Tab-separated table of C-alpha atoms in Angstrom:
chain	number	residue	atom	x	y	z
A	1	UNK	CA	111.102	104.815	119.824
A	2	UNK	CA	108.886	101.816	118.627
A	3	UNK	CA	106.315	102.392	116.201
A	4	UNK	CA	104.581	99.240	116.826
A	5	UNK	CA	102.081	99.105	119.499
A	6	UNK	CA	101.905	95.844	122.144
A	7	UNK	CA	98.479	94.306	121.951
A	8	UNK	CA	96.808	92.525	124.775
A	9	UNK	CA	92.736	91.473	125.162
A	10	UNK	CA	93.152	94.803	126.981
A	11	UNK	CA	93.364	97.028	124.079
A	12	UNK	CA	92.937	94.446	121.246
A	13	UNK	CA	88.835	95.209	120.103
A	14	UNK	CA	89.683	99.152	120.854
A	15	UNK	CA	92.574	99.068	118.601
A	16	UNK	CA	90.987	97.222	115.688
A	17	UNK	CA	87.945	99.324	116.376
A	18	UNK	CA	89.081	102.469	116.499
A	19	UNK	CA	91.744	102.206	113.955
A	20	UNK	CA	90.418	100.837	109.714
A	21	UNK	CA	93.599	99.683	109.193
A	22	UNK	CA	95.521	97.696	111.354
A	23	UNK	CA	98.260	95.295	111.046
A	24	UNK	CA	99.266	92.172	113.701
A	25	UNK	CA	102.314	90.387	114.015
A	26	UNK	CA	101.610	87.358	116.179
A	27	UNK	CA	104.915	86.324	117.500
A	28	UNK	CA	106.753	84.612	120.811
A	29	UNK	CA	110.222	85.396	121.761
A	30	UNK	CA	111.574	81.791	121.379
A	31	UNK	CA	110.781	81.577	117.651
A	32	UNK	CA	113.839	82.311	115.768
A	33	UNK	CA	111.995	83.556	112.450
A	34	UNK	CA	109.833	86.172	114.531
A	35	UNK	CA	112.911	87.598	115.829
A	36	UNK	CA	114.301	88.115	112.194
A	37	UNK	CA	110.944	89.551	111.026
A	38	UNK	CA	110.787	92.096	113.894
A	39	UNK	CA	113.220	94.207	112.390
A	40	UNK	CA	111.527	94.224	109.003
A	41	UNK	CA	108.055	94.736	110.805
A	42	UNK	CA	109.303	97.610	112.460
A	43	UNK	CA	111.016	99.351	109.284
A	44	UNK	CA	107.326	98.919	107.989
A	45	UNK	CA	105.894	100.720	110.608
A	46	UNK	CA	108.532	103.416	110.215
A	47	UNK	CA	107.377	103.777	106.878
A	48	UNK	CA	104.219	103.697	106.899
A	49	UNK	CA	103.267	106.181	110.049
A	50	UNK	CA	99.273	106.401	109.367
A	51	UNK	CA	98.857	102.775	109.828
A	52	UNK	CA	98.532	100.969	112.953
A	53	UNK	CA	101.326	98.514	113.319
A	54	UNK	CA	100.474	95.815	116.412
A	55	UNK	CA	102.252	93.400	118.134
A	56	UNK	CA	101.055	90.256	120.061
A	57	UNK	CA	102.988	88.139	122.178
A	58	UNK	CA	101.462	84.747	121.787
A	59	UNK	CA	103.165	83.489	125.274
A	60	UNK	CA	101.409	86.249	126.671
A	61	UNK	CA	98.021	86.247	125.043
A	62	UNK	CA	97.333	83.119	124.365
A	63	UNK	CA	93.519	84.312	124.147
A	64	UNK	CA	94.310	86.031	120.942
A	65	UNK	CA	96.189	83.739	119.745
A	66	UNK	CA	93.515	80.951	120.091
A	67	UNK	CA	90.988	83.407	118.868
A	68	UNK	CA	91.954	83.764	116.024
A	69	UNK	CA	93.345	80.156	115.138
A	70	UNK	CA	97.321	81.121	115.099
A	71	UNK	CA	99.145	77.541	114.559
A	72	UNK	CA	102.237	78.912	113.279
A	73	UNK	CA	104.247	81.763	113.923
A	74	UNK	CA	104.552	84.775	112.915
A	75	UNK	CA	101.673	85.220	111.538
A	76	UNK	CA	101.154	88.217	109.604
A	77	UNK	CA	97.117	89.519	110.029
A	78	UNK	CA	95.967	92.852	108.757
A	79	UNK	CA	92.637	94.087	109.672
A	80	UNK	CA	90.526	96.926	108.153
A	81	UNK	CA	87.151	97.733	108.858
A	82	UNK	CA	87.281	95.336	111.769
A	83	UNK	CA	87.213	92.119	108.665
A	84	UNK	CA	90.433	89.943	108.731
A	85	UNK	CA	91.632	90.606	104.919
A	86	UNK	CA	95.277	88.858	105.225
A	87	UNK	CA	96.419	86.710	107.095
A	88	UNK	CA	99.216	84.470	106.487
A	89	UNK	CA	102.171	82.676	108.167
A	90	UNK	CA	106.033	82.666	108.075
A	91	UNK	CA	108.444	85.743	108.230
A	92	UNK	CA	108.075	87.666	105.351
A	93	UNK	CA	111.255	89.597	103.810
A	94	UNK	CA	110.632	92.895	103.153
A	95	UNK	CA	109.750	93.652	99.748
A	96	UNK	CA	106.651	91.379	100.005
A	97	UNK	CA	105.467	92.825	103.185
A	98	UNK	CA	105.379	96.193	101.230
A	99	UNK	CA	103.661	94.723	98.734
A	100	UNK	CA	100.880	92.671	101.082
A	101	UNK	CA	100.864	96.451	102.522
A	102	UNK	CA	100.301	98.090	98.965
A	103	UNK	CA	97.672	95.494	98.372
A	104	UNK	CA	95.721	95.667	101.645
A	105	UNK	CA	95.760	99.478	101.210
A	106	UNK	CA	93.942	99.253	97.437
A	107	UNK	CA	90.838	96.987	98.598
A	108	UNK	CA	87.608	98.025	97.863
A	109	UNK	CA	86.211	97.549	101.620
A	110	UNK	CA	82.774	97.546	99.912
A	111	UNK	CA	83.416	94.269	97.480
A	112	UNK	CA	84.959	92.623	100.726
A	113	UNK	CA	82.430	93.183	102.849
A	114	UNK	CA	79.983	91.676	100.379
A	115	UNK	CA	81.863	88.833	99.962
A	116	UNK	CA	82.254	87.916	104.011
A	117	UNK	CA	78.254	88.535	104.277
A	118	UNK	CA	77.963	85.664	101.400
A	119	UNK	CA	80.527	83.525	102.824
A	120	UNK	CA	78.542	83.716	106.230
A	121	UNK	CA	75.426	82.807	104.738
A	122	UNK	CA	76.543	80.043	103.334
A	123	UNK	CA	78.688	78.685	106.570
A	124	UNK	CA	76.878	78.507	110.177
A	125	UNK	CA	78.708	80.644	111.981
A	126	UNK	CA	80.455	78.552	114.777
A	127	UNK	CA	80.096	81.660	117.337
């Protein structure tokens, strides 16, 4: 059974809403290095059963993809509290996917959520 859930602009905003923690692998089944990172994604998700591990297909959502400025693929986004704290590209092996993991879990939610307010009030926000 797969312990990664397919996201779509269906269930996208109730997923990251619903859920603090939640991690994205933006992928498309022609790219050669998603198809090696699946595997490790997966194992992940196996491992770590009370986060939410999500999948989206770029071919078929290009909406999320655009929305949130994917150029490269995979991409690797984790989400908490609804704020984008990771995001980065390429297929990462998986020792330092456990550690991005280990990392995301320790953040003080409180220290980043001050720091996106100052960032948006010093940047216009382009919404």
């Amino acid at each position: 059974m797969s312990s990664t859930v397919e996201l779509t602009k269906d269930n996208f905003d109730e997923t990251v809403t619903d859920n603090d923690f939640v991690l994205i692998d933006f992928w498309a089944s022609w790219c050669g290095p998603c198809r090696q990172f699946a595997p490790v994604y997966e194992k992940a998700a196996e491992e770590n059963p009370d986060l939410v591990f999500g999948k989206v297909d770029t071919e078929a959502q290009p909406e999320l993809a655009q929305a949130f400025g994917i150029s490269s693929i995979p991409t690797l986004m984790i989400v908490r509290d609804r704020v984008a704290v990771f995001s980065q590209p390429g297929a990462l092996p998986q020792a330092a996917l456990a550690d991005v993991i280990g990392q995301a879990r320790k953040l003080d939610m409180d220290e980043v959520r001050k720091a996106v307010a100052e960032q948006q009030g010093q940047q216009p926000n382009g919404e």
